[in-house]
Tab-separated table of C-alpha atoms and ligand atoms in Angstrom:
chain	number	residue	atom	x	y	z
A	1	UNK	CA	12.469	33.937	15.566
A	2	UNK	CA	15.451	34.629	13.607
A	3	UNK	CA	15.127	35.921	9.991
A	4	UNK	CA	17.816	35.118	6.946
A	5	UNK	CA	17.852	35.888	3.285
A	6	UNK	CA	20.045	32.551	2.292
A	7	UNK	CA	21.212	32.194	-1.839
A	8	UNK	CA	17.740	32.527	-3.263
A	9	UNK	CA	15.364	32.362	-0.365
A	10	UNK	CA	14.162	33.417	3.456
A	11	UNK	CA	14.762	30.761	6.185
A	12	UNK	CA	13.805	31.972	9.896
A	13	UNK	CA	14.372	29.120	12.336
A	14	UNK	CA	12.175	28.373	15.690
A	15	UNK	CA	13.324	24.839	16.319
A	16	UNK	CA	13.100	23.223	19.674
A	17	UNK	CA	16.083	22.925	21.597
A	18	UNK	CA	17.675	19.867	23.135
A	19	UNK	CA	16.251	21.016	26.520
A	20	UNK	CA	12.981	19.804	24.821
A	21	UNK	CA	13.927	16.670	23.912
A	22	UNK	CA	15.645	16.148	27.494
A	23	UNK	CA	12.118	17.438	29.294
A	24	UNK	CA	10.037	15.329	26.831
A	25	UNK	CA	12.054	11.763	26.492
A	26	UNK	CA	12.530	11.853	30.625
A	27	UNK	CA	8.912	12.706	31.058
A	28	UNK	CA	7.544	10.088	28.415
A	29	UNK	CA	9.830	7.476	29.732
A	30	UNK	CA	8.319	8.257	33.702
A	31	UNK	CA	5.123	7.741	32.803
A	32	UNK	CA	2.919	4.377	31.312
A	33	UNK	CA	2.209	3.516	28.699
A	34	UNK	CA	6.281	4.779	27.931
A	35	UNK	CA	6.171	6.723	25.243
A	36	UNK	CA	8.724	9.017	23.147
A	37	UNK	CA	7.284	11.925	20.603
A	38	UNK	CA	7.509	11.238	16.861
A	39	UNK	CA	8.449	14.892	16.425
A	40	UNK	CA	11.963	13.306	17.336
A	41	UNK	CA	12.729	10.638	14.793
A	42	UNK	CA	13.429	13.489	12.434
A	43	UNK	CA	17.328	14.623	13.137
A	44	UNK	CA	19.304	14.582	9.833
A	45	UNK	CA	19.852	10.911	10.447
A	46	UNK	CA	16.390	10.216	10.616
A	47	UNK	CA	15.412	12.387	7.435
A	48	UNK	CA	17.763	10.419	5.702
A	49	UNK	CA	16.395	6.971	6.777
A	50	UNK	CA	12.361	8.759	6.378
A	51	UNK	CA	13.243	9.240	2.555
A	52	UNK	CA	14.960	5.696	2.430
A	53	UNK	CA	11.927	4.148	3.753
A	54	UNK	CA	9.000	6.019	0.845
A	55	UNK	CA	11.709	4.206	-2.013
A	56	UNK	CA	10.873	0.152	0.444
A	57	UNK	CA	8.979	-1.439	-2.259
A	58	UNK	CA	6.611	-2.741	0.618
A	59	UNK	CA	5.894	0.993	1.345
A	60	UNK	CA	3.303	1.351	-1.319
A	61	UNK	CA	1.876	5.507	0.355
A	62	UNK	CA	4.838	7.391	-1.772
A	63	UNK	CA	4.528	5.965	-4.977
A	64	UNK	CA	0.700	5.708	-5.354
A	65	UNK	CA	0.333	9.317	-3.601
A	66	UNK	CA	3.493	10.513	-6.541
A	67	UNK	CA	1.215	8.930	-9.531
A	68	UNK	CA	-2.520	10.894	-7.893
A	69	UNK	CA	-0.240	13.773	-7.958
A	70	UNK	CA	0.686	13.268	-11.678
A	71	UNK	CA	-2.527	12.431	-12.885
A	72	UNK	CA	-4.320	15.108	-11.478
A	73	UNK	CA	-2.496	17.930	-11.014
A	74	UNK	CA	-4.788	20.291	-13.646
A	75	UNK	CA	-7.787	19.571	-11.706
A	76	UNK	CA	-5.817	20.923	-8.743
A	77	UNK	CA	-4.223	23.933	-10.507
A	78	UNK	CA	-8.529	24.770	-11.160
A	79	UNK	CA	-8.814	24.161	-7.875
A	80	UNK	CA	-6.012	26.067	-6.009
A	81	UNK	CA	-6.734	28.901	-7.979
A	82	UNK	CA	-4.320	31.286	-9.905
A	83	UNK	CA	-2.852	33.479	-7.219
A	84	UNK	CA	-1.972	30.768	-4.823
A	85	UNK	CA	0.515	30.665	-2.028
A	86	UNK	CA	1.839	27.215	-1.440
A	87	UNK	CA	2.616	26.331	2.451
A	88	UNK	CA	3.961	22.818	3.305
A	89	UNK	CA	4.166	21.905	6.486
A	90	UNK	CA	6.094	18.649	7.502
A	91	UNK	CA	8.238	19.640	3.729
A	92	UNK	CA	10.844	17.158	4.360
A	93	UNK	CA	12.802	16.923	1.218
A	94	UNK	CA	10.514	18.924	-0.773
A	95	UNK	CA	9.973	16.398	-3.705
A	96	UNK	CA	6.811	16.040	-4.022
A	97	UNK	CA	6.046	19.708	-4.500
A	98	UNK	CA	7.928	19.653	-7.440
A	99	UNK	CA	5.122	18.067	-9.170
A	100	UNK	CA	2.865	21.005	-8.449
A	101	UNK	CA	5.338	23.912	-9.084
A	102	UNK	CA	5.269	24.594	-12.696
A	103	UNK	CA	1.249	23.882	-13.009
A	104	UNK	CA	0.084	25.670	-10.294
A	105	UNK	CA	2.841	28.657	-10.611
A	106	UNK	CA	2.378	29.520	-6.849
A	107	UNK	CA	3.414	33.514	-6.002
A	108	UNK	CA	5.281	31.749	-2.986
A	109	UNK	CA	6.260	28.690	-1.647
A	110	UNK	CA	6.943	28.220	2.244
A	111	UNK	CA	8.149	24.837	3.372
A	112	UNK	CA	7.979	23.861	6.897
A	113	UNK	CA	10.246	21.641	9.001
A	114	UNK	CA	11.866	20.690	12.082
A	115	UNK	CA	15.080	19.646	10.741
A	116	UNK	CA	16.785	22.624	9.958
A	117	UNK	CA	19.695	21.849	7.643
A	118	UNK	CA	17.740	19.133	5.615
A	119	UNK	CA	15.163	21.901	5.354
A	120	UNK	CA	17.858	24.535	4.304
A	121	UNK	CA	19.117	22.118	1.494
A	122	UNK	CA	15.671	21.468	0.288
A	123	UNK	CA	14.951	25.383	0.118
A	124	UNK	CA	17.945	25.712	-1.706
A	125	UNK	CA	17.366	23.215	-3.746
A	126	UNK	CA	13.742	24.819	-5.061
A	127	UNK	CA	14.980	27.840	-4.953
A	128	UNK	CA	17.665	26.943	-7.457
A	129	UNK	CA	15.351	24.805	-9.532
A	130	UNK	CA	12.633	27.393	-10.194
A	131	UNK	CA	14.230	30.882	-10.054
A	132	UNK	CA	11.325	32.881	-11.302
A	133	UNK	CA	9.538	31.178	-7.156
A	134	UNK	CA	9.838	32.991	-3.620
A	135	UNK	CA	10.636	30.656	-1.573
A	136	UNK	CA	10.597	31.023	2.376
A	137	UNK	CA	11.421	28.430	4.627
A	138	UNK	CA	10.833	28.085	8.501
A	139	UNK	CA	12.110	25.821	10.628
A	140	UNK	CA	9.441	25.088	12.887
A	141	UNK	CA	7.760	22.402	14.727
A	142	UNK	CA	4.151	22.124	12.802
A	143	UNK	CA	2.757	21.780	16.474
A	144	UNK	CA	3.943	25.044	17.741
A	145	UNK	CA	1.924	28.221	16.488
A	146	UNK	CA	2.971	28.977	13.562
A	147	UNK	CA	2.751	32.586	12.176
A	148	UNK	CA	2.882	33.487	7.928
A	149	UNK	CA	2.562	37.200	8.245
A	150	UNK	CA	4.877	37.501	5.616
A	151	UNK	CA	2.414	35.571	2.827
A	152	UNK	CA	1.084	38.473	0.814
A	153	UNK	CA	-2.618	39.144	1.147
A	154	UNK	CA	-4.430	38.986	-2.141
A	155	UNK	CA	-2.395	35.268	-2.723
A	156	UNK	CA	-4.656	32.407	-1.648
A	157	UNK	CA	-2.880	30.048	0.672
A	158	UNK	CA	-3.346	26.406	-0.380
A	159	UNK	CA	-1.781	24.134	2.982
A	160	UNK	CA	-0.035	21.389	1.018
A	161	UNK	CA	0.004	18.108	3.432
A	162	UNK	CA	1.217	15.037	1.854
A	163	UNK	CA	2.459	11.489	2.774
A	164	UNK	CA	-0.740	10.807	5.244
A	165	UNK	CA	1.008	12.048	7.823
A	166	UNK	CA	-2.367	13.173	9.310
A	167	UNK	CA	-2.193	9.578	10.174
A	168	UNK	CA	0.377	10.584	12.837
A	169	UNK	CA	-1.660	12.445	15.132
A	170	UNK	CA	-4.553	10.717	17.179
A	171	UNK	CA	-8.003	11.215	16.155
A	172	UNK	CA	-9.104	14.538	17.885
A	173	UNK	CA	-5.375	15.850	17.868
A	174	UNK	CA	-6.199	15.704	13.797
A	175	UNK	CA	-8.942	17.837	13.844
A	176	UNK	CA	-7.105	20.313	15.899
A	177	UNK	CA	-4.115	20.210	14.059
A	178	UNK	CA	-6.720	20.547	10.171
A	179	UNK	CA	-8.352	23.614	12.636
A	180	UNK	CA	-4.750	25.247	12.519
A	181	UNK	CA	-4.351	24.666	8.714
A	182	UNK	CA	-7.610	25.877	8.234
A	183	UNK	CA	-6.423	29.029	10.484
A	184	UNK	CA	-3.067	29.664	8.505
A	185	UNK	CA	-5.197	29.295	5.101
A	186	UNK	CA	-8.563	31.248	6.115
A	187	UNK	CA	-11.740	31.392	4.486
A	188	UNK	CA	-11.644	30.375	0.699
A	189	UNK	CA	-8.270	29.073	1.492
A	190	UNK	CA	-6.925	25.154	0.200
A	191	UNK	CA	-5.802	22.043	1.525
A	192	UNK	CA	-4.805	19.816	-0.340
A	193	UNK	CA	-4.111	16.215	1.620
A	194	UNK	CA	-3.040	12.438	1.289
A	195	UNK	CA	-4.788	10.362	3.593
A	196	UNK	CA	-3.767	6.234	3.330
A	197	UNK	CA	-6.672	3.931	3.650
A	198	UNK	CA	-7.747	1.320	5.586
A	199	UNK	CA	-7.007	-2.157	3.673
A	200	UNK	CA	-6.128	-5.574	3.793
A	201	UNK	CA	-3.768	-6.166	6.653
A	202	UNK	CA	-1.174	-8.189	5.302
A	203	UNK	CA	-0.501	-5.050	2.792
A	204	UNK	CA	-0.384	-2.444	5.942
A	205	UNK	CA	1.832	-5.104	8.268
A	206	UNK	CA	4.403	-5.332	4.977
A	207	UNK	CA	4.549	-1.669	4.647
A	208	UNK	CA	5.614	-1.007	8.024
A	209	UNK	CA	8.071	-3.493	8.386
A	210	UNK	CA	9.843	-3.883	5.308
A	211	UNK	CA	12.655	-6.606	4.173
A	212	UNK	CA	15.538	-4.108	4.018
A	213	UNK	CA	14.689	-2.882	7.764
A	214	UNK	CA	14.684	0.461	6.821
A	215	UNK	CA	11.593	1.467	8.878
A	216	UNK	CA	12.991	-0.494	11.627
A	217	UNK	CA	16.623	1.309	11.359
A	218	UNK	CA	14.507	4.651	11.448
A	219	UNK	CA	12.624	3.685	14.679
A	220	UNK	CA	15.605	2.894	16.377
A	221	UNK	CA	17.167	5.970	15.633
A	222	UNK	CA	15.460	7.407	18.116
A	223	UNK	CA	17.256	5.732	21.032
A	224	UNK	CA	20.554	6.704	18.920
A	225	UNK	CA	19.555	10.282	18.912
A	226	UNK	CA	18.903	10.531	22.500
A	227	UNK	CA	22.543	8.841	22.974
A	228	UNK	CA	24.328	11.540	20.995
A	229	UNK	CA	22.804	14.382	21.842
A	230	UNK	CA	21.218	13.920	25.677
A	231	UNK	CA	24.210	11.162	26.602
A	232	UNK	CA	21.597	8.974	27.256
A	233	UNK	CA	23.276	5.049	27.633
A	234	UNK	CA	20.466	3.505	25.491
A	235	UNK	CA	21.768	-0.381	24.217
A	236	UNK	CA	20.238	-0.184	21.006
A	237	UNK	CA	20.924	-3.407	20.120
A	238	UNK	CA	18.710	-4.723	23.009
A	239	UNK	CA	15.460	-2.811	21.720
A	240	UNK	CA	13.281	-4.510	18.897
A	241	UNK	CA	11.224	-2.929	15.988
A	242	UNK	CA	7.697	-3.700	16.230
A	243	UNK	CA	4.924	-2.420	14.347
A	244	UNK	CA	1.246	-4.027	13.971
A	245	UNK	CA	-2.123	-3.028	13.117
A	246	UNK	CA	-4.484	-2.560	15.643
A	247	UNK	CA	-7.937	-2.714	13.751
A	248	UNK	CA	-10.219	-1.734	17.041
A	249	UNK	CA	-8.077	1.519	16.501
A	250	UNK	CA	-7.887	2.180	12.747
A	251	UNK	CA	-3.985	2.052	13.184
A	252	UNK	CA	-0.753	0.673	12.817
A	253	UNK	CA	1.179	1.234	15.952
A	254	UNK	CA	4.757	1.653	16.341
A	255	UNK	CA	6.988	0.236	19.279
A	256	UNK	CA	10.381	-0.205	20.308
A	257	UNK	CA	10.952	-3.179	22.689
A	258	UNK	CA	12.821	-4.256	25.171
A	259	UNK	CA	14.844	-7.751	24.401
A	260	UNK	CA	16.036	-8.334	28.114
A	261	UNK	CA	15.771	-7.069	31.761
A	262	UNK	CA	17.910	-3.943	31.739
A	263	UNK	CA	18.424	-0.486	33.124
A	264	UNK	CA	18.990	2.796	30.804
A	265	UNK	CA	20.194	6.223	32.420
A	266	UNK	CA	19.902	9.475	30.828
A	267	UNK	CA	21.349	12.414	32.788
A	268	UNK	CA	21.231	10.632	36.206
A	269	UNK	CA	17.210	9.271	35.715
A	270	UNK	CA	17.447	5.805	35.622
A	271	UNK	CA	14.678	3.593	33.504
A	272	UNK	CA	14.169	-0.169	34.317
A	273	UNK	CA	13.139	-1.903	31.716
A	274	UNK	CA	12.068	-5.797	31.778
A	275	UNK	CA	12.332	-8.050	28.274
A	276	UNK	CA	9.392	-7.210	26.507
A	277	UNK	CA	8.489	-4.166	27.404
A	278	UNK	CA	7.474	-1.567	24.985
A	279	UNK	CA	8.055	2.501	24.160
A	280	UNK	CA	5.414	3.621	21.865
A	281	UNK	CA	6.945	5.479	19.821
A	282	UNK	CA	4.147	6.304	16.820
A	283	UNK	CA	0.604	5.593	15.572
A	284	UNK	CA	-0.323	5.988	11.640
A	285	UNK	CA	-4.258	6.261	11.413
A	286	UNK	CA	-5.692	4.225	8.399
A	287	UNK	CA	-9.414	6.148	7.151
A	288	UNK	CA	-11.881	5.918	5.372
A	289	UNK	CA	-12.642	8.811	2.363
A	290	UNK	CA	-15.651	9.050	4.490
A	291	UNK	CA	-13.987	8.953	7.910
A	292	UNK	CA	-11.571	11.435	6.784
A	293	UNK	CA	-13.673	13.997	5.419
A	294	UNK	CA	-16.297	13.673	8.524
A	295	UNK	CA	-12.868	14.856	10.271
A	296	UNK	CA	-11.737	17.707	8.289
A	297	UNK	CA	-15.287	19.145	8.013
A	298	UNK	CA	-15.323	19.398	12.109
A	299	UNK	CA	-12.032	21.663	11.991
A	300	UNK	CA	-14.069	23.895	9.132
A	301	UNK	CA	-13.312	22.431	6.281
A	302	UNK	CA	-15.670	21.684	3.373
A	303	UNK	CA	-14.622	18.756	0.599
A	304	UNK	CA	-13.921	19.770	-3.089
A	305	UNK	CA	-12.384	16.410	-4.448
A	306	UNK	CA	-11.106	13.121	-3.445
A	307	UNK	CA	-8.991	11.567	-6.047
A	308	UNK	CA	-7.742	7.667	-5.545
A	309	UNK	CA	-5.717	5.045	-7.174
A	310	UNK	CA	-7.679	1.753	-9.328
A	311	UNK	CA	-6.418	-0.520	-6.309
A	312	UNK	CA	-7.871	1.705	-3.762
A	313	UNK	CA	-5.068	2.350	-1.576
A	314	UNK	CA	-4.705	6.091	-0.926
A	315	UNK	CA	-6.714	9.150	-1.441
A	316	UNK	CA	-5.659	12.626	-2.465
A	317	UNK	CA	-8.567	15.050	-0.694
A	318	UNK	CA	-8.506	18.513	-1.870
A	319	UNK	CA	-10.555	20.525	0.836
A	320	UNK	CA	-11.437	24.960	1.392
A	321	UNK	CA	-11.968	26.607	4.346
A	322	UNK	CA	-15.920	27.079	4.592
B	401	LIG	N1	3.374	9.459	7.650
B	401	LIG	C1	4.091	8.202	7.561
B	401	LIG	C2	3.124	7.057	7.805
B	401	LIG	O1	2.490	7.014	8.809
B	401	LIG	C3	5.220	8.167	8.521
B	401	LIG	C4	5.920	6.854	8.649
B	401	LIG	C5	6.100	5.888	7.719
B	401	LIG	C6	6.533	6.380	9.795
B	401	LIG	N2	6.818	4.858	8.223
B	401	LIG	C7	7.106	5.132	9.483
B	401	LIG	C8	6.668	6.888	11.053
B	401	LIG	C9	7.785	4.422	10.434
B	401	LIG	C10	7.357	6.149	11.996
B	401	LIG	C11	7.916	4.920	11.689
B	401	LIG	O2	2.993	6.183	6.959
């Protein structure tokens, strides 16, 4: 890992490569169902879109999660304790933190994210915003192994995990993933966690496919991506958006799918694809308060306080490491 003190902060960077993306889009494309990881929608392009898509009126996670955060964020300065270090993983652009930062008066702050120079601006941006906060970024994929040693010891590390994107991972990839947070944070340690709810339909299908076509722009970046940066010959304009909830499964699932018969190369593998078929590209995991908890108390966690909106969409869970 490489290690620099940047205008007001640390960044080290551990990013994958685009040998990574190469090995992973060839090997998710040989293989059915096709399938391309999520990790990858987020290049500075995609960032950009991510952000555009929490302001979609139809997207209803950002704004109710923003107004939990408001309401209660003095029950979750008692909670997180007075000495607390503040670790984000998945920090994107770092807004929502801001809500937190001058209540709970963390020692440090350490966002984590994948895309390195929207992560670097974000830093800065804290960094500038709150002088008097240490603020050390790492650009890192949240999957990898991720190691804090630089957090000091007597600060209590309280994993900050917004937006429900829990909801990305499958089931029993969740509770390993909460096992690592739990890990980071150790015993005594916080999480504090927005997990969207399972609701009407109509309200889920709306939120994932909204008007503008922001979420659907964002989706297809992905084939974009791999044509920049792997020279990949991907027709975007003959893949489709589609995203539907599958209520066997708890989730909404998101594909990209083929309009017409057609062939795309990357690097000399060629992919056949026939008009309809689908790359599965994501999967966002509705739950239940009790669902969710049953979850996080199998990677070691034990529950402190939900907190949800009049309309019951979305919970805010704050959780310790037992
Ligand atoms: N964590 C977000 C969610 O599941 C991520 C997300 C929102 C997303 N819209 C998306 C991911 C569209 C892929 C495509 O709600």
């Amino acid at each position: 890992m490489t290690k620099t003190a940047i205008a007001g902060y640390m960044f080290s960077n551990e990013s994958p490569e685009s040998a990574d993306f190469y090995r992973e889009i060839v090997d998710g494309l040989s293989t059915l169902p096709r399938t391309i990881p999520p990790k990858y929608f987020y290049d500075e392009e995609g960032s950009r879109l991510f952000e555009s898509i929490c302001e979609q009126p139809e997207y209803y996670p950002t704004r109710t999660e923003i107004s939990l955060l408001e309401k209660h964020v003095d029950d979750i300065r008692v909670l997180a304790g007075s000495d607390c270090c503040l670790v984000e993983p998945g920090s994107g652009s770092c807004e929502k933190v801001r809500l937190l930062l001058d209540t709970l008066r963390p020692t440090v702050y350490v966002p984590l994210d994948i895309s390195c120079e929207h992560l670097k601006s974000a830093a800065a941006g804290i960094a500038a915003d709150y002088p008097w906060l240490d603020v050390h970024a790492v650009c890192t994929d949240i999957t990898s192994e991720v190691s804090l040693s630089f957090i000091p010891a007597q600060a209590t590390p309280v994993m900050f995990y917004p937006g429900s994107s829990i909801g990305n991972f499958d089931p029993e990839d969740a509770v390993e993933f909460l096992a690592c947070l739990a890990q980071i944070a150790g015993r005594g340690g916080g999480l504090l966690i927005g997990v969207d709810r399972k609701k009407d339909h109509e309200i889920l299908q709306q939120a994932y496919n909204d008007a503008g076509g922001v979420t659907a722009a964002f989706n297809l970046n992905l084939l974009e991506r791999a044509n920049r940066e792997l020279d990949a010959d991907f027709n975007v304009d003959a893949f489709e958006h589609f995203a539907s909830y599958n209520s066997a499964a708890g989730r909404i699932e998101m594909h990209l799918i083929s309009t017409r018969k057609q062939t795309v190369n990357i690097d000399g593998h060629c992919f056949d694809f026939n008009a309809g078929d689908s790359i599965h590209t994501e999967n966002s995991y509705k739950y239940t308060d009790e669902e969710f908890t049953t979850l996080a108390e199998q990677a070691g966690f034990t529950p402190c306080e939900i907190w949800s909106d009049s309309d019951g969409l979305f919970s805010l869970h704050f959780l310790r490491v037992s």
